Structures are given as C-alpha cells and as structure tokens.
PDB file of C-alpha atoms in Angstrom:
ATOM      1  CA  MET N 249      13.552  52.629 -63.170  1.00  0.00           C
ATOM      2  CA  SER N 250      11.890  54.199 -66.225  1.00  0.00           C
ATOM      3  CA  ALA N 251      13.686  56.567 -68.547  1.00  0.00           C
ATOM      4  CA  ALA N 252      11.496  59.414 -67.333  1.00  0.00           C
ATOM      5  CA  GLU N 253      12.306  58.712 -63.714  1.00  0.00           C
ATOM      6  CA  GLY N 254      15.980  58.435 -64.547  1.00  0.00           C
ATOM      7  CA  VAL N 255      16.262  62.091 -65.505  1.00  0.00           C
ATOM      8  CA  VAL N 256      14.839  63.319 -62.220  1.00  0.00           C
ATOM      9  CA  GLY N 257      17.401  64.400 -59.623  1.00  0.00           C
ATOM     10  CA  PRO N 258      17.401  63.831 -55.874  1.00  0.00           C
ATOM     11  CA  PRO N 259      14.209  64.786 -54.073  1.00  0.00           C
ATOM     12  CA  GLY N 260      14.119  68.401 -52.980  1.00  0.00           C
ATOM     13  CA  PRO N 261      12.053  70.175 -50.351  1.00  0.00           C
ATOM     14  CA  ALA N 262       8.408  69.235 -50.096  1.00  0.00           C
ATOM     15  CA  VAL N 263       6.306  71.161 -52.595  1.00  0.00           C
ATOM     16  CA  PRO N 264       3.280  72.950 -51.094  1.00  0.00           C
ATOM     17  CA  SER N 265      -0.049  71.551 -52.228  1.00  0.00           C
ATOM     18  CA  SER N 266      -0.883  74.816 -54.013  1.00  0.00           C
ATOM     19  CA  GLY N 267       2.353  74.449 -55.976  1.00  0.00           C
ATOM     20  CA  ARG N 268       1.458  70.888 -56.936  1.00  0.00           C
ATOM     21  CA  VAL N 269      -1.955  72.028 -58.150  1.00  0.00           C
ATOM     22  CA  LYS N 270      -0.403  74.770 -60.287  1.00  0.00           C
ATOM     23  CA  ALA N 271       2.134  72.323 -61.701  1.00  0.00           C
ATOM     24  CA  PHE N 272      -0.627  69.846 -62.500  1.00  0.00           C
ATOM     25  CA  LEU N 273      -2.620  72.556 -64.293  1.00  0.00           C
ATOM     26  CA  ARG N 274       0.485  73.360 -66.338  1.00  0.00           C
ATOM     27  CA  LEU N 275       0.865  69.662 -67.086  1.00  0.00           C
ATOM     28  CA  VAL N 276      -2.635  69.396 -68.547  1.00  0.00           C
ATOM     29  CA  MET N 277      -2.410  72.840 -70.206  1.00  0.00           C
ATOM     30  CA  ILE N 278      -5.772  73.816 -68.754  1.00  0.00           C
ATOM     31  CA  GLU N 279      -5.883  77.011 -70.839  1.00  0.00           C
ATOM     32  CA  HIS N 280      -6.166  74.929 -74.023  1.00  0.00           C
ATOM     33  CA  SER N 281      -9.745  74.046 -73.074  1.00  0.00           C
ATOM     34  CA  ILE N 282     -10.483  77.084 -75.220  1.00  0.00           C
ATOM     35  CA  PHE N 283     -10.089  74.917 -78.352  1.00  0.00           C
ATOM     36  CA  ALA N 284     -13.058  72.635 -77.606  1.00  0.00           C
ATOM     37  CA  LEU N 285     -15.362  74.597 -75.278  1.00  0.00           C
ATOM     38  CA  PRO N 286     -16.730  77.084 -77.854  1.00  0.00           C
ATOM     39  CA  PHE N 287     -18.100  74.273 -80.012  1.00  0.00           C
ATOM     40  CA  ALA N 288     -19.707  72.534 -77.055  1.00  0.00           C
ATOM     41  CA  TYR N 289     -21.388  75.848 -76.278  1.00  0.00           C
ATOM     42  CA  ILE N 290     -22.565  76.221 -79.880  1.00  0.00           C
ATOM     43  CA  ALA N 291     -24.148  72.761 -79.681  1.00  0.00           C
ATOM     44  CA  ALA N 292     -25.702  73.310 -76.262  1.00  0.00           C
ATOM     45  CA  LEU N 293     -27.094  76.771 -77.048  1.00  0.00           C
ATOM     46  CA  THR N 294     -28.460  75.671 -80.429  1.00  0.00           C
ATOM     47  CA  ALA N 295     -30.213  72.767 -78.710  1.00  0.00           C
ATOM     48  CA  MET N 296     -31.593  75.130 -76.048  1.00  0.00           C
ATOM     49  CA  PHE N 297     -32.830  77.482 -78.756  1.00  0.00           C
ATOM     50  CA  ARG N 298     -34.684  74.612 -80.425  1.00  0.00           C
ATOM     51  CA  GLU N 299     -36.052  73.275 -77.143  1.00  0.00           C
ATOM     52  CA  SER N 300     -37.243  76.442 -75.409  1.00  0.00           C
ATOM     53  CA  ARG N 301     -35.542  79.493 -76.936  1.00  0.00           C
ATOM     54  CA  GLY N 302     -33.982  80.142 -73.530  1.00  0.00           C
ATOM     55  CA  VAL N 303     -30.574  79.550 -71.939  1.00  0.00           C
ATOM     56  CA  HIS N 304     -30.553  76.978 -69.143  1.00  0.00           C
ATOM     57  CA  TRP N 305     -27.600  78.134 -67.076  1.00  0.00           C
ATOM     58  CA  TRP N 306     -27.373  75.083 -64.821  1.00  0.00           C
ATOM     59  CA  GLN N 307     -27.110  72.787 -67.821  1.00  0.00           C
ATOM     60  CA  LEU N 308     -24.529  75.080 -69.406  1.00  0.00           C
ATOM     61  CA  CYS N 309     -22.501  75.039 -66.192  1.00  0.00           C
ATOM     62  CA  LEU N 310     -22.575  71.238 -66.078  1.00  0.00           C
ATOM     63  CA  VAL N 311     -21.566  71.035 -69.737  1.00  0.00           C
ATOM     64  CA  THR N 312     -18.590  73.266 -68.921  1.00  0.00           C
ATOM     65  CA  VAL N 313     -17.564  71.083 -65.978  1.00  0.00           C
ATOM     66  CA  ALA N 314     -17.938  67.919 -68.056  1.00  0.00           C
ATOM     67  CA  MET N 315     -15.890  69.303 -70.956  1.00  0.00           C
ATOM     68  CA  VAL N 316     -13.059  70.685 -68.838  1.00  0.00           C
ATOM     69  CA  THR N 317     -12.781  67.664 -66.549  1.00  0.00           C
ATOM     70  CA  LEU N 318     -12.863  65.102 -69.373  1.00  0.00           C
ATOM     71  CA  ARG N 319     -10.186  67.037 -71.236  1.00  0.00           C
ATOM     72  CA  THR N 320      -8.144  67.301 -68.014  1.00  0.00           C
ATOM     73  CA  PHE N 321      -8.367  63.539 -67.514  1.00  0.00           C
ATOM     74  CA  ALA N 322      -7.385  62.945 -71.143  1.00  0.00           C
ATOM     75  CA  MET N 323      -4.353  65.242 -70.970  1.00  0.00           C
ATOM     76  CA  ALA N 324      -3.163  63.779 -67.673  1.00  0.00           C
ATOM     77  CA  ALA N 325      -3.512  60.233 -69.006  1.00  0.00           C
ATOM     78  CA  ASN N 326      -1.673  61.253 -72.182  1.00  0.00           C
ATOM     79  CA  ARG N 327       1.232  62.721 -70.210  1.00  0.00           C
ATOM     80  CA  ILE N 328       1.447  59.695 -67.891  1.00  0.00           C
ATOM     81  CA  ILE N 329       1.374  57.159 -70.715  1.00  0.00           C
ATOM     82  CA  ASP N 330       3.870  59.108 -72.857  1.00  0.00           C
ATOM     83  CA  ARG N 331       6.294  60.211 -70.136  1.00  0.00           C
ATOM     84  CA  GLU N 332       9.136  57.919 -71.246  1.00  0.00           C
ATOM     85  CA  ILE N 333       8.763  58.950 -74.899  1.00  0.00           C
ATOM     86  CA  ASP N 334       8.619  62.598 -73.803  1.00  0.00           C
ATOM     87  CA  ALA N 335      11.871  62.197 -71.856  1.00  0.00           C
ATOM     88  CA  ARG N 336      13.718  61.234 -75.046  1.00  0.00           C
ATOM     89  CA  ASN N 337      12.283  64.013 -77.225  1.00  0.00           C
ATOM     90  CA  PRO N 338      14.138  67.365 -76.880  1.00  0.00           C
ATOM     91  CA  ARG N 339      10.908  69.315 -77.461  1.00  0.00           C
ATOM     92  CA  THR N 340       9.034  67.567 -74.643  1.00  0.00           C
ATOM     93  CA  ALA N 341      11.888  66.814 -72.225  1.00  0.00           C
ATOM     94  CA  GLY N 342      10.875  69.806 -70.101  1.00  0.00           C
ATOM     95  CA  ARG N 343       7.374  68.521 -69.378  1.00  0.00           C
ATOM     96  CA  GLU N 344       6.440  68.326 -65.723  1.00  0.00           C
ATOM     97  CA  LEU N 345       6.360  64.528 -65.429  1.00  0.00           C
ATOM     98  CA  VAL N 346       9.799  64.283 -66.990  1.00  0.00           C
ATOM     99  CA  THR N 347      11.466  66.945 -64.849  1.00  0.00           C
ATOM    100  CA  GLY N 348       9.754  65.813 -61.659  1.00  0.00           C
ATOM    101  CA  ALA N 349       7.781  69.039 -61.183  1.00  0.00           C
ATOM    102  CA  VAL N 350       4.750  66.701 -61.031  1.00  0.00           C
ATOM    103  CA  SER N 351       5.032  63.155 -59.711  1.00  0.00           C
ATOM    104  CA  VAL N 352       3.295  60.252 -61.417  1.00  0.00           C
ATOM    105  CA  ARG N 353       1.269  59.789 -58.233  1.00  0.00           C
ATOM    106  CA  THR N 354       0.082  63.410 -58.316  1.00  0.00           C
ATOM    107  CA  ALA N 355      -0.797  63.097 -61.990  1.00  0.00           C
ATOM    108  CA  TRP N 356      -2.869  59.969 -61.314  1.00  0.00           C
ATOM    109  CA  ILE N 357      -4.645  61.688 -58.416  1.00  0.00           C
ATOM    110  CA  GLY N 358      -5.453  64.698 -60.600  1.00  0.00           C
ATOM    111  CA  ALA N 359      -6.653  62.443 -63.432  1.00  0.00           C
ATOM    112  CA  SER N 360      -8.841  60.448 -61.035  1.00  0.00           C
ATOM    113  CA  VAL N 361     -10.409  63.564 -59.522  1.00  0.00           C
ATOM    114  CA  ALA N 362     -11.127  64.913 -63.010  1.00  0.00           C
ATOM    115  CA  LEU N 363     -12.708  61.605 -64.051  1.00  0.00           C
ATOM    116  CA  VAL N 364     -14.955  61.516 -60.975  1.00  0.00           C
ATOM    117  CA  LEU N 365     -16.064  65.105 -61.611  1.00  0.00           C
ATOM    118  CA  PHE N 366     -16.790  64.260 -65.244  1.00  0.00           C
ATOM    119  CA  LEU N 367     -18.926  61.256 -64.337  1.00  0.00           C
ATOM    120  CA  GLY N 368     -20.673  63.281 -61.619  1.00  0.00           C
ATOM    121  CA  SER N 369     -21.562  66.095 -64.016  1.00  0.00           C
ATOM    122  CA  ALA N 370     -22.827  63.543 -66.563  1.00  0.00           C
ATOM    123  CA  ALA N 371     -25.028  61.993 -63.872  1.00  0.00           C
ATOM    124  CA  LEU N 372     -26.482  65.394 -62.995  1.00  0.00           C
ATOM    125  CA  LEU N 373     -27.289  66.131 -66.634  1.00  0.00           C
ATOM    126  CA  ASN N 374     -29.468  63.144 -67.568  1.00  0.00           C
ATOM    127  CA  PRO N 375     -29.454  59.320 -67.584  1.00  0.00           C
ATOM    128  CA  LEU N 376     -28.361  59.077 -71.231  1.00  0.00           C
ATOM    129  CA  CYS N 377     -25.282  61.228 -70.575  1.00  0.00           C
ATOM    130  CA  LEU N 378     -24.361  59.048 -67.614  1.00  0.00           C
ATOM    131  CA  ALA N 379     -24.837  55.850 -69.621  1.00  0.00           C
ATOM    132  CA  LEU N 380     -22.659  57.127 -72.474  1.00  0.00           C
ATOM    133  CA  ALA N 381     -20.004  58.779 -70.287  1.00  0.00           C
ATOM    134  CA  PRO N 382     -17.763  55.681 -70.019  1.00  0.00           C
ATOM    135  CA  LEU N 383     -17.759  55.408 -73.826  1.00  0.00           C
ATOM    136  CA  ALA N 384     -16.530  59.000 -74.023  1.00  0.00           C
ATOM    137  CA  VAL N 385     -13.547  58.100 -71.856  1.00  0.00           C
ATOM    138  CA  VAL N 386     -12.337  55.266 -74.123  1.00  0.00           C
ATOM    139  CA  PRO N 387     -10.809  57.312 -77.005  1.00  0.00           C
ATOM    140  CA  MET N 388      -9.157  59.615 -74.468  1.00  0.00           C
ATOM    141  CA  VAL N 389      -7.112  56.658 -73.209  1.00  0.00           C
ATOM    142  CA  VAL N 390      -6.663  54.974 -76.598  1.00  0.00           C
ATOM    143  CA  TYR N 391      -5.241  58.101 -78.262  1.00  0.00           C
ATOM    144  CA  PRO N 392      -1.818  58.172 -76.543  1.00  0.00           C
ATOM    145  CA  TYR N 393      -1.394  54.473 -77.346  1.00  0.00           C
ATOM    146  CA  GLY N 394      -2.437  55.113 -80.957  1.00  0.00           C
ATOM    147  CA  LYS N 395       0.985  56.366 -81.974  1.00  0.00           C
ATOM    148  CA  ARG N 396       2.312  52.927 -81.031  1.00  0.00           C
ATOM    149  CA  PHE N 397       0.104  50.892 -83.399  1.00  0.00           C
ATOM    150  CA  THR N 398      -1.176  53.163 -86.202  1.00  0.00           C
ATOM    151  CA  ASP N 399       0.145  55.868 -88.504  1.00  0.00           C
ATOM    152  CA  LEU N 400      -3.164  57.702 -88.027  1.00  0.00           C
ATOM    153  CA  PRO N 401      -3.335  58.619 -84.324  1.00  0.00           C
ATOM    154  CA  HIS N 402      -4.652  62.016 -85.465  1.00  0.00           C
ATOM    155  CA  ALA N 403      -7.919  60.315 -86.433  1.00  0.00           C
ATOM    156  CA  ILE N 404      -8.296  58.939 -82.906  1.00  0.00           C
ATOM    157  CA  LEU N 405      -7.754  62.444 -81.517  1.00  0.00           C
ATOM    158  CA  GLY N 406     -10.364  63.765 -83.920  1.00  0.00           C
ATOM    159  CA  LEU N 407     -12.873  61.155 -82.759  1.00  0.00           C
ATOM    160  CA  ALA N 408     -12.170  62.057 -79.137  1.00  0.00           C
ATOM    161  CA  GLN N 409     -12.768  65.748 -79.862  1.00  0.00           C
ATOM    162  CA  ALA N 410     -15.955  65.057 -81.827  1.00  0.00           C
ATOM    163  CA  ILE N 411     -17.535  63.779 -78.627  1.00  0.00           C
ATOM    164  CA  GLY N 412     -17.715  67.271 -77.106  1.00  0.00           C
ATOM    165  CA  PRO N 413     -20.441  68.913 -79.247  1.00  0.00           C
ATOM    166  CA  ILE N 414     -22.393  65.639 -79.472  1.00  0.00           C
ATOM    167  CA  GLY N 415     -22.328  65.259 -75.694  1.00  0.00           C
ATOM    168  CA  ALA N 416     -23.287  68.894 -75.160  1.00  0.00           C
ATOM    169  CA  TRP N 417     -26.376  68.468 -77.356  1.00  0.00           C
ATOM    170  CA  LEU N 418     -27.318  65.252 -75.543  1.00  0.00           C
ATOM    171  CA  ALA N 419     -26.879  67.071 -72.240  1.00  0.00           C
ATOM    172  CA  VAL N 420     -29.610  69.521 -73.197  1.00  0.00           C
ATOM    173  CA  THR N 421     -32.074  67.288 -75.023  1.00  0.00           C
ATOM    174  CA  GLY N 422     -31.375  63.792 -73.726  1.00  0.00           C
ATOM    175  CA  ALA N 423     -31.872  62.588 -77.300  1.00  0.00           C
ATOM    176  CA  TRP N 424     -29.695  61.734 -80.308  1.00  0.00           C
ATOM    177  CA  SER N 425     -29.215  64.429 -82.951  1.00  0.00           C
ATOM    178  CA  TRP N 426     -27.637  64.172 -86.396  1.00  0.00           C
ATOM    179  CA  GLU N 427     -27.086  67.924 -86.354  1.00  0.00           C
ATOM    180  CA  ALA N 428     -24.857  67.430 -83.312  1.00  0.00           C
ATOM    181  CA  VAL N 429     -23.029  64.590 -85.057  1.00  0.00           C
ATOM    182  CA  VAL N 430     -22.278  66.852 -88.026  1.00  0.00           C
ATOM    183  CA  LEU N 431     -20.957  69.594 -85.723  1.00  0.00           C
ATOM    184  CA  GLY N 432     -18.973  67.046 -83.724  1.00  0.00           C
ATOM    185  CA  PHE N 433     -17.269  65.659 -86.805  1.00  0.00           C
ATOM    186  CA  ALA N 434     -16.616  69.181 -88.096  1.00  0.00           C
ATOM    187  CA  VAL N 435     -14.697  69.843 -84.881  1.00  0.00           C
ATOM    188  CA  GLY N 436     -13.020  66.438 -84.898  1.00  0.00           C
ATOM    189  CA  VAL N 437     -11.781  66.759 -88.481  1.00  0.00           C
ATOM    190  CA  TRP N 438     -10.597  70.320 -87.743  1.00  0.00           C
ATOM    191  CA  ILE N 439      -8.591  69.260 -84.688  1.00  0.00           C
ATOM    192  CA  GLY N 440      -7.274  66.138 -86.404  1.00  0.00           C
ATOM    193  CA  GLY N 441      -6.102  68.405 -89.220  1.00  0.00           C
ATOM    194  CA  PHE N 442      -4.167  70.767 -87.026  1.00  0.00           C
ATOM    195  CA  ASP N 443      -2.707  67.802 -85.141  1.00  0.00           C
ATOM    196  CA  LEU N 444      -1.188  66.798 -88.490  1.00  0.00           C
ATOM    197  CA  ILE N 445       0.476  70.221 -88.581  1.00  0.00           C
ATOM    198  CA  PHE N 446       1.603  69.994 -84.956  1.00  0.00           C
ATOM    199  CA  GLY N 447       3.150  66.568 -85.502  1.00  0.00           C
ATOM    200  CA  CYS N 448       5.468  67.935 -88.193  1.00  0.00           C
ATOM    201  CA  GLN N 449       7.867  69.355 -85.615  1.00  0.00           C
ATOM    202  CA  ASP N 450       8.616  65.898 -84.154  1.00  0.00           C
ATOM    203  CA  VAL N 451       9.404  63.954 -87.324  1.00  0.00           C
ATOM    204  CA  ALA N 452      13.072  63.280 -86.515  1.00  0.00           C
ATOM    205  CA  ALA N 453      12.410  62.311 -82.888  1.00  0.00           C
ATOM    206  CA  ASP N 454       9.381  60.186 -83.802  1.00  0.00           C
ATOM    207  CA  ARG N 455      11.284  58.250 -86.460  1.00  0.00           C
ATOM    208  CA  ALA N 456      14.156  57.664 -84.051  1.00  0.00           C
ATOM    209  CA  GLU N 457      11.808  56.337 -81.356  1.00  0.00           C
ATOM    210  CA  GLY N 458       9.460  54.423 -83.642  1.00  0.00           C
ATOM    211  CA  VAL N 459       6.558  56.753 -82.807  1.00  0.00           C
ATOM    212  CA  ARG N 460       3.999  56.582 -85.579  1.00  0.00           C
ATOM    213  CA  SER N 461       2.194  59.482 -87.272  1.00  0.00           C
ATOM    214  CA  VAL N 462       1.428  60.771 -90.743  1.00  0.00           C
ATOM    215  CA  PRO N 463       4.437  63.156 -90.770  1.00  0.00           C
ATOM    216  CA  ALA N 464       6.771  60.412 -89.508  1.00  0.00           C
ATOM    217  CA  ARG N 465       5.469  57.870 -92.021  1.00  0.00           C
ATOM    218  CA  TRP N 466       4.882  59.957 -95.161  1.00  0.00           C
ATOM    219  CA  GLY N 467       6.743  63.192 -94.511  1.00  0.00           C
ATOM    220  CA  ILE N 468       5.953  66.809 -93.676  1.00  0.00           C
ATOM    221  CA  ALA N 469       4.634  67.764 -97.109  1.00  0.00           C
ATOM    222  CA  ALA N 470       2.092  64.940 -97.080  1.00  0.00           C
ATOM    223  CA  ALA N 471       0.991  65.907 -93.574  1.00  0.00           C
ATOM    224  CA  LEU N 472       0.457  69.538 -94.556  1.00  0.00           C
ATOM    225  CA  TYR N 473      -1.545  68.517 -97.635  1.00  0.00           C
ATOM    226  CA  GLY N 474      -3.574  66.200 -95.404  1.00  0.00           C
ATOM    227  CA  ALA N 475      -4.240  69.046 -92.977  1.00  0.00           C
ATOM    228  CA  ARG N 476      -5.487  71.249 -95.813  1.00  0.00           C
ATOM    229  CA  ALA N 477      -7.818  68.520 -97.022  1.00  0.00           C
ATOM    230  CA  ALA N 478      -9.082  67.964 -93.471  1.00  0.00           C
ATOM    231  CA  HIS N 479      -9.863  71.642 -93.060  1.00  0.00           C
ATOM    232  CA  VAL N 480     -11.738  71.759 -96.360  1.00  0.00           C
ATOM    233  CA  VAL N 481     -13.870  68.859 -95.119  1.00  0.00           C
ATOM    234  CA  SER N 482     -14.301  70.617 -91.781  1.00  0.00           C
ATOM    235  CA  VAL N 483     -15.605  73.766 -93.473  1.00  0.00           C
ATOM    236  CA  ALA N 484     -18.035  71.661 -95.522  1.00  0.00           C
ATOM    237  CA  LEU N 485     -19.336  70.089 -92.309  1.00  0.00           C
ATOM    238  CA  PHE N 486     -19.716  73.511 -90.648  1.00  0.00           C
ATOM    239  CA  VAL N 487     -21.718  74.598 -93.701  1.00  0.00           C
ATOM    240  CA  THR N 488     -23.890  71.485 -93.387  1.00  0.00           C
ATOM    241  CA  PHE N 489     -24.505  72.202 -89.700  1.00  0.00           C
ATOM    242  CA  GLY N 490     -25.557  75.753 -90.541  1.00  0.00           C
ATOM    243  CA  LEU N 491     -28.002  74.510 -93.175  1.00  0.00           C
ATOM    244  CA  LEU N 492     -29.449  71.829 -90.880  1.00  0.00           C
ATOM    245  CA  THR N 493     -30.054  74.351 -88.088  1.00  0.00           C
ATOM    246  CA  ASP N 494     -31.325  77.183 -90.306  1.00  0.00           C
ATOM    247  CA  ALA N 495     -28.453  79.432 -89.263  1.00  0.00           C
ATOM    248  CA  GLY N 496     -28.644  83.124 -90.033  1.00  0.00           C
ATOM    249  CA  ILE N 497     -26.347  85.861 -91.266  1.00  0.00           C
ATOM    250  CA  PHE N 498     -24.101  86.065 -88.200  1.00  0.00           C
ATOM    251  CA  TYR N 499     -23.283  82.355 -88.300  1.00  0.00           C
ATOM    252  CA  TRP N 500     -22.339  82.570 -91.973  1.00  0.00           C
ATOM    253  CA  THR N 501     -20.260  85.674 -91.247  1.00  0.00           C
ATOM    254  CA  GLY N 502     -18.447  83.740 -88.550  1.00  0.00           C
ATOM    255  CA  LEU N 503     -17.843  80.831 -90.890  1.00  0.00           C
ATOM    256  CA  THR N 504     -16.405  83.232 -93.489  1.00  0.00           C
ATOM    257  CA  ILE N 505     -13.992  84.482 -90.814  1.00  0.00           C
ATOM    258  CA  VAL N 506     -13.072  80.876 -90.012  1.00  0.00           C
ATOM    259  CA  VAL N 507     -12.302  80.155 -93.680  1.00  0.00           C
ATOM    260  CA  GLY N 508     -10.027  83.198 -93.743  1.00  0.00           C
ATOM    261  CA  ALA N 509      -8.303  81.980 -90.572  1.00  0.00           C
ATOM    262  CA  PHE N 510      -7.739  78.550 -92.125  1.00  0.00           C
ATOM    263  CA  VAL N 511      -6.167  80.136 -95.207  1.00  0.00           C
ATOM    264  CA  TYR N 512      -3.915  82.252 -92.972  1.00  0.00           C
ATOM    265  CA  GLU N 513      -3.003  79.234 -90.824  1.00  0.00           C
ATOM    266  CA  HIS N 514      -1.857  77.244 -93.818  1.00  0.00           C
ATOM    267  CA  SER N 515       0.134  80.196 -95.150  1.00  0.00           C
ATOM    268  CA  LEU N 516       2.250  80.149 -91.979  1.00  0.00           C
ATOM    269  CA  VAL N 517       3.795  76.710 -92.445  1.00  0.00           C
ATOM    270  CA  THR N 518       5.534  75.055 -95.378  1.00  0.00           C
ATOM    271  CA  PRO N 519       7.536  71.821 -95.650  1.00  0.00           C
ATOM    272  CA  ARG N 520      10.716  73.927 -95.554  1.00  0.00           C
ATOM    273  CA  ASP N 521       9.702  76.409 -92.855  1.00  0.00           C
ATOM    274  CA  LEU N 522       7.974  75.389 -89.623  1.00  0.00           C
ATOM    275  CA  SER N 523       9.256  78.378 -87.635  1.00  0.00           C
ATOM    276  CA  ARG N 524       5.761  79.858 -87.280  1.00  0.00           C
ATOM    277  CA  LEU N 525       4.089  76.564 -86.367  1.00  0.00           C
ATOM    278  CA  ASN N 526       3.226  77.640 -82.816  1.00  0.00           C
ATOM    279  CA  ARG N 527       1.426  80.711 -84.127  1.00  0.00           C
ATOM    280  CA  ALA N 528      -0.532  78.503 -86.532  1.00  0.00           C
ATOM    281  CA  PHE N 529      -1.336  75.957 -83.840  1.00  0.00           C
ATOM    282  CA  PHE N 530      -2.110  78.008 -80.744  1.00  0.00           C
ATOM    283  CA  THR N 531      -3.037  81.534 -81.834  1.00  0.00           C
ATOM    284  CA  VAL N 532      -5.020  80.833 -84.996  1.00  0.00           C
ATOM    285  CA  ASN N 533      -6.864  77.776 -83.710  1.00  0.00           C
ATOM    286  CA  GLY N 534      -7.808  79.543 -80.491  1.00  0.00           C
ATOM    287  CA  PHE N 535      -9.148  82.419 -82.581  1.00  0.00           C
ATOM    288  CA  ILE N 536     -11.177  80.082 -84.819  1.00  0.00           C
ATOM    289  CA  GLY N 537     -13.137  78.625 -81.905  1.00  0.00           C
ATOM    290  CA  ILE N 538     -13.860  81.977 -80.281  1.00  0.00           C
ATOM    291  CA  ALA N 539     -14.777  83.710 -83.546  1.00  0.00           C
ATOM    292  CA  LEU N 540     -17.300  81.083 -84.609  1.00  0.00           C
ATOM    293  CA  PHE N 541     -18.797  80.865 -81.115  1.00  0.00           C
ATOM    294  CA  VAL N 542     -19.284  84.644 -80.824  1.00  0.00           C
ATOM    295  CA  CYS N 543     -20.899  84.821 -84.248  1.00  0.00           C
ATOM    296  CA  ALA N 544     -23.095  81.771 -83.614  1.00  0.00           C
ATOM    297  CA  LEU N 545     -24.206  83.277 -80.276  1.00  0.00           C
ATOM    298  CA  LEU N 546     -25.079  86.581 -81.932  1.00  0.00           C
ATOM    299  CA  ASP N 547     -26.994  84.656 -84.583  1.00  0.00           C
ATOM    300  CA  LEU N 548     -29.015  82.732 -81.997  1.00  0.00           C
ATOM    301  CA  ALA N 549     -29.710  85.934 -80.057  1.00  0.00           C
ATOM    302  CA  LEU N 550     -30.920  87.658 -83.229  1.00  0.00           C
ATOM    303  CA  ARG N 551     -33.221  84.702 -83.911  1.00  0.00           C
ATOM    304  CA  GLY N 552     -34.745  84.889 -80.443  1.00  0.00           C
ATOM    305  CA  LEU N 553     -32.566  83.072 -77.904  1.00  0.00           C
ATOM    306  CA  SER N 554     -33.130  84.708 -74.525  1.00  0.00           C
ATOM    307  CA  VAL N 555     -31.038  84.573 -71.388  1.00  0.00           C
TER     308      VAL N 555
END
C-alpha cells in the first residue's frame, strides 16, 4: 500500500458520476487554464492577422480544446505521479488523490480522456500539429519526475508552457515561426520564474523528502532573485515579439502594464515574508495574462483584424 493510499479511510457511499467529475476538475485546477490560454490566443490571432486579417473561429475553438485538454492531462499526470510526496507535505495533504476524493483510477481515466481529446483536436487542425502532438506530451510527463533528478524542474515546466503559443501559431499556419518561438519562450520563462516563487513555500518539506528545486537547493533568497531575473528576460522576449510582429500602441501599453504587474508581484514576497505568496502567484499572474491579451487583441483590431 502506498503512503497516499494509507491515509484514505474506509470506502464510503458511492460517489455520483457528476461528483467525480467535479472532484477531478478540482484536482486539475481547471480554472488555472487562464494562465496559458491568453498567450495561445495572442499567437493564434497574430498568425491569423498575418495570414488573412480575419479570425478563423473553428481554428480558435480547436486551439482552445487542445490547450485545455493538454494542460488537464499534464495536471492529472502530475497529481498521480506526486501523490505519495503530496501525502507527506502538509500544504498538499488535502489534495483529492491523497484524501480519496478522487481515486487513482478516476484520475487515469480523466487523464486518458484529456489526452485523446488533445490528439483529436491536433488531428483536426493540420498534419504538422498531429505529427508534433506526441512531442508536446513528453515534457508534461517529465516535469513531475524532474524534481527527483534535477534542481531545475522549473526549467522543464517553462519548456512545457512554451509549447502553447508555438503550437497555437502552428495550428493556424501549419508552418514554423520564430516569432512564435520568441513568444513561447517569453511565456515559458515567465511561468518558470513564478514557479521559483511558488516553490519557496515548500522548502522545509522538500528538503525533508529529498525533493529537488532551486529554493530547496540554494534557498529562498536565491530563488526570488532567480525569479526576478527570469521576469526581466521574459519582458525582453515580449519586447522582441512585439518588434518582430510590428506591434502597435495597444500592445506596448499592455506590456507596460505587465512590467508594472511584475514589479508589484515581486514587492509582495521577500525571503522573510511569504505571507502574500498566493496573491503574487494566483492573482497577479492571472492578471498579467488577461491584461496583455486584451491589449494585444485591441492592437490587432486597430491594425485591421476582423471577426
């Protein structure tokens, strides 16, 4: 019996299927799709603007399905792989796979359904997306194992997140784009940076369990400095993307807002005070994605993108 299974009590009444679905959606934190979706939309809409100056709604719908289902698979796999570690960490001991609110079998079923939907949406987009889809899955599975063999699992997460904007551009054009790569790495470095911040709250538990990360290896101060450096690089990459795509005033306004949000985010946490970490992680990062997307959309509309 695993440690995670050992904390689950006797089986209770059968849970209705609707309850299992809701518990699974809580497990994968479906609402956090908001972090990655706006940047996939920026990539897809910019590519559409360059291709035809019009929005292709079917493609945008498929991009949405692909993004949400791949992220759902990744989160479910992460929770399954880490369930024993989660059971021994006070912060994560209440997660659904640990408490038994979601069974391992249900989690695998949900992950499998999400993976099939992802591959199906890739197939409907174009042959290149289908051919590359299995490669997109690899870092999603490698990431939860990363904390077992490297002090830099945040970089693996960043690589996984960089796939979104690149894939969204490929979905529209069916061709490689360095502009999409720049946007993808801007997003990946951004998310890797705030994962450094997020990991600071688990330093004691990670060191006790042998879980590897920058905060566990080099300390909270080093992780926060690393996050600041990552976000400076991320801003530079967002600037590069704007220059490569001839972005206009609204995009640059949005990027100015993002810079302000980064400054505010880093003012919320210090090596001696992590009490506002959740506000920095969830509220500010959710705002960053939405703010830049809205401004980029307004910019594209001003330049002639039609619905």
